[in-house]
mmCIF file of C-alpha atoms and ligand atoms in Angstrom:
data_model
loop_
_atom_site.group_PDB
_atom_site.id
_atom_site.type_symbol
_atom_site.label_atom_id
_atom_site.label_comp_id
_atom_site.label_asym_id
_atom_site.label_seq_id
_atom_site.Cartn_x
_atom_site.Cartn_y
_atom_site.Cartn_z
ATOM 1 C CA MET A 1184 23.226 49.187 -31.104
ATOM 2 C CA THR A 1185 25.407 50.892 -28.413
ATOM 3 C CA GLU A 1186 28.279 53.109 -29.654
ATOM 4 C CA THR A 1187 30.707 50.561 -28.588
ATOM 5 C CA THR A 1188 28.928 47.654 -30.460
ATOM 6 C CA HIS A 1189 28.978 49.989 -33.514
ATOM 7 C CA LEU A 1190 32.669 50.830 -33.137
ATOM 8 C CA ILE A 1191 33.564 47.057 -32.613
ATOM 9 C CA HIS A 1192 31.453 45.928 -35.845
ATOM 10 C CA THR A 1193 32.613 48.732 -37.975
ATOM 11 C CA TYR A 1194 36.263 48.883 -37.436
ATOM 12 C CA LEU A 1195 37.696 45.711 -36.131
ATOM 13 C CA ARG A 1196 38.588 42.647 -38.067
ATOM 14 C CA SER A 1197 36.832 40.472 -35.583
ATOM 15 C CA SER A 1198 36.044 37.438 -37.661
ATOM 16 C CA LYS A 1199 39.787 36.942 -38.397
ATOM 17 C CA ARG A 1200 42.305 38.548 -36.270
ATOM 18 C CA PHE A 1201 41.451 37.812 -32.570
ATOM 19 C CA PRO A 1202 42.237 37.061 -29.931
ATOM 20 C CA HIS A 1203 45.045 39.762 -30.187
ATOM 21 C CA ILE A 1204 48.647 39.220 -29.058
ATOM 22 C CA TRP A 1205 48.917 42.027 -26.481
ATOM 23 C CA CYS A 1206 49.418 41.100 -22.659
ATOM 24 C CA PRO A 1207 46.530 41.445 -20.300
ATOM 25 C CA GLY A 1208 46.651 45.009 -18.973
ATOM 26 C CA CYS A 1209 48.715 46.521 -21.776
ATOM 27 C CA GLY A 1210 48.001 50.151 -22.658
ATOM 28 C CA ILE A 1211 48.133 49.590 -26.371
ATOM 29 C CA GLY A 1212 44.391 48.560 -26.390
ATOM 30 C CA ILE A 1213 43.359 51.804 -24.732
ATOM 31 C CA LEU A 1214 45.062 53.729 -27.537
ATOM 32 C CA LEU A 1215 43.511 51.618 -30.112
ATOM 33 C CA GLY A 1216 40.090 52.512 -28.556
ATOM 34 C CA ALA A 1217 40.701 56.235 -28.482
ATOM 35 C CA LEU A 1218 42.114 55.978 -32.234
ATOM 36 C CA ILE A 1219 38.895 54.274 -33.489
ATOM 37 C CA ARG A 1220 36.670 56.852 -31.658
ATOM 38 C CA ALA A 1221 38.625 59.819 -33.054
ATOM 39 C CA ILE A 1222 38.389 58.520 -36.489
ATOM 40 C CA ASP A 1223 34.722 57.639 -36.148
ATOM 41 C CA ARG A 1224 33.952 61.123 -34.767
ATOM 42 C CA SER A 1225 36.051 62.939 -37.518
ATOM 43 C CA GLY A 1226 33.971 61.617 -40.334
ATOM 44 C CA TYR A 1227 36.299 59.944 -42.367
ATOM 45 C CA SER A 1228 35.357 56.841 -44.346
ATOM 46 C CA LYS A 1229 37.409 53.645 -43.807
ATOM 47 C CA ASP A 1230 38.408 53.768 -47.384
ATOM 48 C CA ASP A 1231 40.005 57.178 -46.734
ATOM 49 C CA ILE A 1232 42.385 55.866 -44.133
ATOM 50 C CA VAL A 1233 45.758 54.407 -44.399
ATOM 51 C CA LEU A 1234 47.284 52.985 -41.067
ATOM 52 C CA ILE A 1235 50.645 51.982 -41.127
ATOM 53 C CA SER A 1236 52.988 50.597 -38.497
ATOM 54 C CA GLY A 1237 56.511 49.413 -38.188
ATOM 55 C CA ILE A 1238 57.770 46.608 -35.814
ATOM 56 C CA GLY A 1239 57.145 45.839 -32.033
ATOM 57 C CA CYS A 1240 54.098 45.433 -30.016
ATOM 58 C CA SER A 1241 52.486 48.564 -31.538
ATOM 59 C CA GLY A 1242 53.382 47.358 -35.090
ATOM 60 C CA ARG A 1243 50.428 44.740 -34.592
ATOM 61 C CA LEU A 1244 47.777 47.346 -34.351
ATOM 62 C CA PRO A 1245 46.868 47.611 -38.027
ATOM 63 C CA THR A 1246 46.364 43.958 -38.200
ATOM 64 C CA TYR A 1247 43.095 44.392 -36.158
ATOM 65 C CA VAL A 1248 41.416 47.209 -37.993
ATOM 66 C CA ASP A 1249 39.460 47.380 -41.073
ATOM 67 C CA PHE A 1250 41.337 50.244 -42.949
ATOM 68 C CA ASN A 1251 43.847 50.246 -45.794
ATOM 69 C CA THR A 1252 46.731 48.935 -43.604
ATOM 70 C CA LEU A 1253 50.450 48.263 -43.858
ATOM 71 C CA HIS A 1254 52.570 46.391 -41.377
ATOM 72 C CA THR A 1255 56.116 47.412 -42.506
ATOM 73 C CA THR A 1256 59.800 47.091 -41.550
ATOM 74 C CA HIS A 1257 61.368 48.288 -38.308
ATOM 75 C CA GLY A 1258 61.656 52.141 -38.205
ATOM 76 C CA ARG A 1259 60.495 52.499 -41.664
ATOM 77 C CA ALA A 1260 56.789 53.267 -41.295
ATOM 78 C CA LEU A 1261 57.266 57.144 -42.024
ATOM 79 C CA THR A 1262 58.995 56.141 -45.360
ATOM 80 C CA PHE A 1263 56.066 54.191 -46.641
ATOM 81 C CA ALA A 1264 53.640 56.716 -45.321
ATOM 82 C CA THR A 1265 55.452 59.643 -47.145
ATOM 83 C CA GLY A 1266 55.234 57.598 -50.501
ATOM 84 C CA ILE A 1267 51.583 56.862 -50.071
ATOM 85 C CA LYS A 1268 50.748 60.579 -49.210
ATOM 86 C CA LEU A 1269 52.858 61.755 -52.439
ATOM 87 C CA ALA A 1270 51.093 59.191 -54.508
ATOM 88 C CA LYS A 1271 47.639 59.858 -53.425
ATOM 89 C CA PRO A 1272 47.292 63.084 -51.385
ATOM 90 C CA SER A 1273 43.473 62.679 -50.767
ATOM 91 C CA LEU A 1274 44.299 59.804 -48.351
ATOM 92 C CA LYS A 1275 44.451 60.470 -44.556
ATOM 93 C CA VAL A 1276 47.757 58.739 -43.555
ATOM 94 C CA ILE A 1277 48.162 57.590 -40.223
ATOM 95 C CA VAL A 1278 51.248 56.080 -38.617
ATOM 96 C CA VAL A 1279 51.536 54.113 -35.363
ATOM 97 C CA MET A 1280 54.823 53.399 -33.737
ATOM 98 C CA GLY A 1281 56.628 52.504 -30.572
ATOM 99 C CA ASP A 1282 59.188 54.840 -28.854
ATOM 100 C CA GLY A 1283 61.979 52.559 -30.158
ATOM 101 C CA ASP A 1284 60.685 52.442 -33.721
ATOM 102 C CA ALA A 1285 60.070 56.125 -33.983
ATOM 103 C CA THR A 1286 63.150 57.594 -32.353
ATOM 104 C CA ALA A 1287 65.877 54.988 -32.392
ATOM 105 C CA ILE A 1288 65.661 52.715 -35.567
ATOM 106 C CA GLY A 1289 63.435 55.298 -37.233
ATOM 107 C CA GLY A 1290 65.006 58.439 -35.517
ATOM 108 C CA ASN A 1291 66.170 59.758 -39.001
ATOM 109 C CA HIS A 1292 62.884 59.384 -40.762
ATOM 110 C CA PHE A 1293 61.095 60.925 -37.724
ATOM 111 C CA ILE A 1294 63.065 64.169 -37.840
ATOM 112 C CA HIS A 1295 63.221 64.554 -41.640
ATOM 113 C CA ALA A 1296 59.476 63.834 -42.155
ATOM 114 C CA ALA A 1297 58.837 66.513 -39.421
ATOM 115 C CA ARG A 1298 61.228 68.960 -41.161
ATOM 116 C CA ARG A 1299 59.519 68.342 -44.566
ATOM 117 C CA ASN A 1300 56.138 68.657 -42.932
ATOM 118 C CA VAL A 1301 54.845 65.771 -44.823
ATOM 119 C CA GLU A 1302 50.990 65.492 -43.943
ATOM 120 C CA ILE A 1303 51.041 62.347 -41.771
ATOM 121 C CA THR A 1304 49.259 61.736 -38.361
ATOM 122 C CA THR A 1305 52.132 60.264 -36.300
ATOM 123 C CA ILE A 1306 51.099 58.519 -33.116
ATOM 124 C CA ILE A 1307 53.987 57.241 -30.912
ATOM 125 C CA ILE A 1308 53.338 54.893 -28.180
ATOM 126 C CA ASN A 1309 55.882 55.618 -25.431
ATOM 127 C CA ASN A 1310 56.075 52.810 -22.786
ATOM 128 C CA GLN A 1311 59.879 53.616 -22.077
ATOM 129 C CA THR A 1312 60.937 50.183 -23.424
ATOM 130 C CA TYR A 1313 61.236 47.544 -26.250
ATOM 131 C CA GLY A 1314 58.385 45.432 -25.067
ATOM 132 C CA MET A 1315 58.194 42.716 -27.859
ATOM 133 C CA THR A 1316 62.031 41.903 -27.613
ATOM 134 C CA GLY A 1317 62.254 41.580 -23.695
ATOM 135 C CA GLY A 1318 62.429 44.976 -22.339
ATOM 136 C CA GLN A 1319 65.669 46.452 -23.396
ATOM 137 C CA CYS A 1320 66.557 50.151 -23.091
ATOM 138 C CA SER A 1321 64.935 52.458 -25.655
ATOM 139 C CA PRO A 1322 65.682 56.211 -26.193
ATOM 140 C CA THR A 1323 62.867 57.001 -23.708
ATOM 141 C CA THR A 1324 64.004 54.758 -20.877
ATOM 142 C CA PRO A 1325 64.780 57.110 -17.749
ATOM 143 C CA PHE A 1326 68.255 57.375 -16.586
ATOM 144 C CA GLY A 1327 69.330 54.871 -13.914
ATOM 145 C CA VAL A 1328 66.563 52.213 -14.759
ATOM 146 C CA LYS A 1329 67.616 48.686 -14.727
ATOM 147 C CA THR A 1330 66.662 46.832 -17.717
ATOM 148 C CA SER A 1331 67.604 43.639 -19.581
ATOM 149 C CA SER A 1332 70.055 45.464 -21.506
ATOM 150 C CA SER A 1333 71.265 47.816 -18.581
ATOM 151 C CA PRO A 1334 71.321 45.410 -15.616
ATOM 152 C CA TYR A 1335 73.323 47.975 -13.531
ATOM 153 C CA GLY A 1336 71.190 50.932 -14.376
ATOM 154 C CA ASN A 1337 70.731 52.951 -17.883
ATOM 155 C CA LEU A 1338 73.506 55.424 -18.326
ATOM 156 C CA GLU A 1339 71.731 57.380 -21.075
ATOM 157 C CA PRO A 1340 69.584 60.419 -20.582
ATOM 158 C CA SER A 1341 66.108 60.130 -22.238
ATOM 159 C CA PHE A 1342 64.487 61.872 -25.287
ATOM 160 C CA ASP A 1343 61.658 64.246 -25.002
ATOM 161 C CA ILE A 1344 59.678 63.016 -27.932
ATOM 162 C CA CYS A 1345 57.364 66.111 -27.981
ATOM 163 C CA GLY A 1346 60.441 68.519 -27.671
ATOM 164 C CA LEU A 1347 62.109 66.611 -30.552
ATOM 165 C CA ALA A 1348 59.088 66.816 -32.792
ATOM 166 C CA LYS A 1349 58.654 70.507 -32.073
ATOM 167 C CA GLU A 1350 62.269 71.519 -32.806
ATOM 168 C CA ALA A 1351 62.279 69.160 -36.099
ATOM 169 C CA GLY A 1352 59.407 71.273 -37.296
ATOM 170 C CA ALA A 1353 56.141 69.266 -36.584
ATOM 171 C CA VAL A 1354 53.216 71.665 -36.874
ATOM 172 C CA PHE A 1355 51.159 70.025 -34.272
ATOM 173 C CA VAL A 1356 52.561 68.342 -31.242
ATOM 174 C CA GLY A 1357 50.303 66.838 -28.561
ATOM 175 C CA ARG A 1358 50.708 64.347 -25.591
ATOM 176 C CA SER A 1359 48.374 62.360 -23.420
ATOM 177 C CA THR A 1360 48.562 59.303 -21.322
ATOM 178 C CA VAL A 1361 46.397 56.196 -21.728
ATOM 179 C CA TYR A 1362 44.957 56.956 -18.242
ATOM 180 C CA HIS A 1363 43.524 60.190 -19.889
ATOM 181 C CA ALA A 1364 41.725 58.140 -22.470
ATOM 182 C CA ARG A 1365 39.142 60.944 -23.393
ATOM 183 C CA LEU A 1366 41.868 63.649 -23.684
ATOM 184 C CA LEU A 1367 43.829 61.096 -25.834
ATOM 185 C CA GLU A 1368 40.974 60.761 -28.362
ATOM 186 C CA GLU A 1369 40.505 64.543 -28.370
ATOM 187 C CA VAL A 1370 44.276 65.149 -29.182
ATOM 188 C CA ILE A 1371 44.107 62.484 -31.906
ATOM 189 C CA ARG A 1372 41.058 63.971 -33.446
ATOM 190 C CA LYS A 1373 42.696 67.480 -33.628
ATOM 191 C CA ALA A 1374 45.820 65.946 -35.098
ATOM 192 C CA LEU A 1375 43.766 64.101 -37.642
ATOM 193 C CA HIS A 1376 42.444 67.467 -38.796
ATOM 194 C CA LYS A 1377 45.901 69.201 -39.004
ATOM 195 C CA GLU A 1378 47.250 70.154 -42.185
ATOM 196 C CA GLY A 1379 50.860 68.897 -41.977
ATOM 197 C CA PHE A 1380 52.941 66.698 -39.831
ATOM 198 C CA SER A 1381 51.268 66.075 -36.494
ATOM 199 C CA VAL A 1382 52.631 64.052 -33.641
ATOM 200 C CA VAL A 1383 50.905 62.647 -30.691
ATOM 201 C CA GLU A 1384 52.923 61.017 -27.922
ATOM 202 C CA VAL A 1385 50.896 58.537 -25.939
ATOM 203 C CA LEU A 1386 52.338 57.651 -22.521
ATOM 204 C CA SER A 1387 51.480 53.990 -21.965
ATOM 205 C CA HIS A 1388 52.605 51.210 -19.788
ATOM 206 C CA CYS A 1389 54.366 47.758 -20.432
ATOM 207 C CA THR A 1390 53.608 45.781 -17.238
ATOM 208 C CA THR A 1391 55.167 42.685 -18.665
ATOM 209 C CA HIS A 1392 58.745 44.069 -18.859
ATOM 210 C CA PHE A 1393 59.008 47.701 -17.819
ATOM 211 C CA GLY A 1394 56.664 47.325 -14.895
ATOM 212 C CA LYS A 1395 58.324 44.355 -13.631
ATOM 213 C CA GLN A 1396 61.853 45.741 -14.081
ATOM 214 C CA THR A 1397 60.875 49.134 -12.001
ATOM 215 C CA GLY A 1398 59.052 47.255 -9.254
ATOM 216 C CA THR A 1399 55.453 46.663 -9.988
ATOM 217 C CA ASP A 1400 53.389 44.056 -12.084
ATOM 218 C CA SER A 1401 50.259 45.975 -11.651
ATOM 219 C CA PRO A 1402 48.726 47.893 -14.755
ATOM 220 C CA VAL A 1403 46.444 49.752 -12.166
ATOM 221 C CA GLU A 1404 49.578 51.054 -10.328
ATOM 222 C CA MET A 1405 51.271 52.177 -13.608
ATOM 223 C CA MET A 1406 48.189 54.052 -14.504
ATOM 224 C CA LYS A 1407 47.934 55.721 -11.288
ATOM 225 C CA TRP A 1408 51.584 56.882 -12.017
ATOM 226 C CA GLN A 1409 50.206 58.386 -15.036
ATOM 227 C CA ARG A 1410 47.387 60.043 -13.455
ATOM 228 C CA ASP A 1411 49.546 61.490 -10.799
ATOM 229 C CA SER A 1412 52.408 62.581 -12.898
ATOM 230 C CA ALA A 1413 50.591 64.401 -15.729
ATOM 231 C CA ILE A 1414 49.587 67.942 -15.704
ATOM 232 C CA ARG A 1415 47.474 69.853 -18.309
ATOM 233 C CA VAL A 1416 49.225 72.301 -20.571
ATOM 234 C CA GLU A 1417 46.967 75.105 -19.214
ATOM 235 C CA LYS A 1418 47.995 74.422 -15.679
ATOM 236 C CA ALA A 1419 51.490 73.940 -16.430
ATOM 237 C CA LYS A 1420 51.746 77.615 -17.833
ATOM 238 C CA GLU A 1421 51.301 78.818 -14.287
ATOM 239 C CA LEU A 1422 54.218 76.804 -12.876
ATOM 240 C CA GLY A 1423 57.821 77.168 -12.663
ATOM 241 C CA GLU A 1424 60.631 74.941 -14.004
ATOM 242 C CA GLU A 1425 61.336 73.540 -10.617
ATOM 243 C CA GLU A 1426 57.522 72.756 -9.939
ATOM 244 C CA LEU A 1427 57.314 70.928 -13.390
ATOM 245 C CA ARG A 1428 60.559 68.789 -12.896
ATOM 246 C CA GLN A 1429 58.733 65.564 -12.183
ATOM 247 C CA LYS A 1430 55.570 66.334 -14.310
ATOM 248 C CA VAL A 1431 54.493 65.150 -17.724
ATOM 249 C CA VAL A 1432 52.685 68.043 -19.545
ATOM 250 C CA ILE A 1433 49.564 66.839 -21.416
ATOM 251 C CA GLY A 1434 47.440 68.497 -24.008
ATOM 252 C CA VAL A 1435 48.113 70.275 -27.373
ATOM 253 C CA LEU A 1436 51.710 71.567 -26.898
ATOM 254 C CA VAL A 1437 52.271 73.051 -30.548
ATOM 255 C CA ASP A 1438 49.736 74.215 -33.191
ATOM 256 C CA ARG A 1439 51.196 76.273 -35.931
ATOM 257 C CA GLN A 1440 51.047 76.653 -39.750
ATOM 258 C CA ALA A 1441 53.763 75.769 -42.522
ATOM 259 C CA PRO A 1442 53.578 74.754 -46.223
ATOM 260 C CA THR A 1443 53.029 71.020 -46.641
ATOM 261 C CA TYR A 1444 55.465 68.938 -48.660
ATOM 262 C CA HIS A 1445 52.876 67.334 -50.843
ATOM 263 C CA LYS A 1446 51.333 70.617 -51.958
ATOM 264 C CA GLU A 1447 54.825 72.081 -52.584
ATOM 265 C CA TYR A 1448 55.787 69.011 -54.624
ATOM 266 C CA GLU A 1449 52.351 69.238 -56.610
ATOM 267 C CA LYS A 1450 53.294 73.035 -57.505
ATOM 268 C CA LEU A 1451 56.927 71.992 -58.318
ATOM 269 C CA ARG A 1452 55.411 69.203 -60.721
ATOM 270 C CA ALA A 1453 53.201 71.670 -62.210
ATOM 271 C CA ARG A 1454 55.697 74.330 -62.856
ATOM 272 C CA VAL A 1455 58.230 71.693 -64.380
ATOM 273 C CA SER A 1456 55.553 70.432 -66.710
ATOM 274 C CA SER A 1457 54.419 73.982 -68.100
ATOM 275 C CA GLU A 1458 58.132 74.842 -68.604
ATOM 276 C CA SER A 1459 58.826 71.534 -70.514
ATOM 277 C CA ASN A 1460 55.659 72.144 -72.576
ATOM 278 C CA ALA A 1461 56.953 75.649 -73.483
ATOM 279 C CA LEU A 1462 60.168 74.246 -74.959
HETATM 280 FE FE1 SF4 B 2562 52.293 45.475 -24.098
HETATM 281 FE FE2 SF4 B 2562 54.701 45.236 -22.874
HETATM 282 FE FE3 SF4 B 2562 52.935 43.021 -23.381
HETATM 283 FE FE4 SF4 B 2562 54.050 44.368 -25.454
HETATM 284 S S1 SF4 B 2562 55.211 43.279 -23.872
HETATM 285 S S2 SF4 B 2562 52.040 43.821 -25.297
HETATM 286 S S3 SF4 B 2562 54.139 46.670 -24.640
HETATM 287 S S4 SF4 B 2562 52.646 44.570 -22.027
#
């Protein structure tokens, strides 16, 4: 059996859930492949994994995989994930969201899950738009771009998701594009092994809406943009601010230690319990 056949038969709900809903050429399938490979190579059993999503094109991802899965409400995937992690800390909890789901509707949950350092592997697929609802501006849509909700050009500057995660307190922050699929798998694997709140931003492409709105309906052209815009973090350290202005830095951007919320919570429970028993 080839590795690909093994992965398909082990992790996909092939008998019930296909064909999938994603458009031909969408980048989300590449992320799904990288995620499955990273999990397989990390040695987790399927029963150890809880995969949670919110709403949007990315929200359909857990439907197709054979883990413990939840398809939750818009922007609220991290709240479900936090509850699961506190209730059963031994589980490996993974959340997949789109850029709008994570940083607009769920923006407060995102920054506070990072601040609390809840041990969740958070994957944010950033295709710079709301794909499922017709290509509206999201918090990561670049300034000036014409979309279905900004027909004369977007007036808002865009969020740097990794910068936001870093400043909010995430202990691991990484970024890749779907063009760099092997790097993506590697960054996800490192995030899965990190103790604490880890974030992987995945630059992807929505040809159906964002591509057409910005002048291309070719997934290949959009992936060439990813290839040409990305620069590895090691190389970026040698360049100045001006040289990096049009570049997207990829790789592991933050890797640090901090106490995790569920362990602090366990300590608190033990202390309160022993104090109550002493009364
Ligand atoms: Fe992918 Fe865009 Fe189609 Fe959604 S609308 S499945 S993001 S190409």
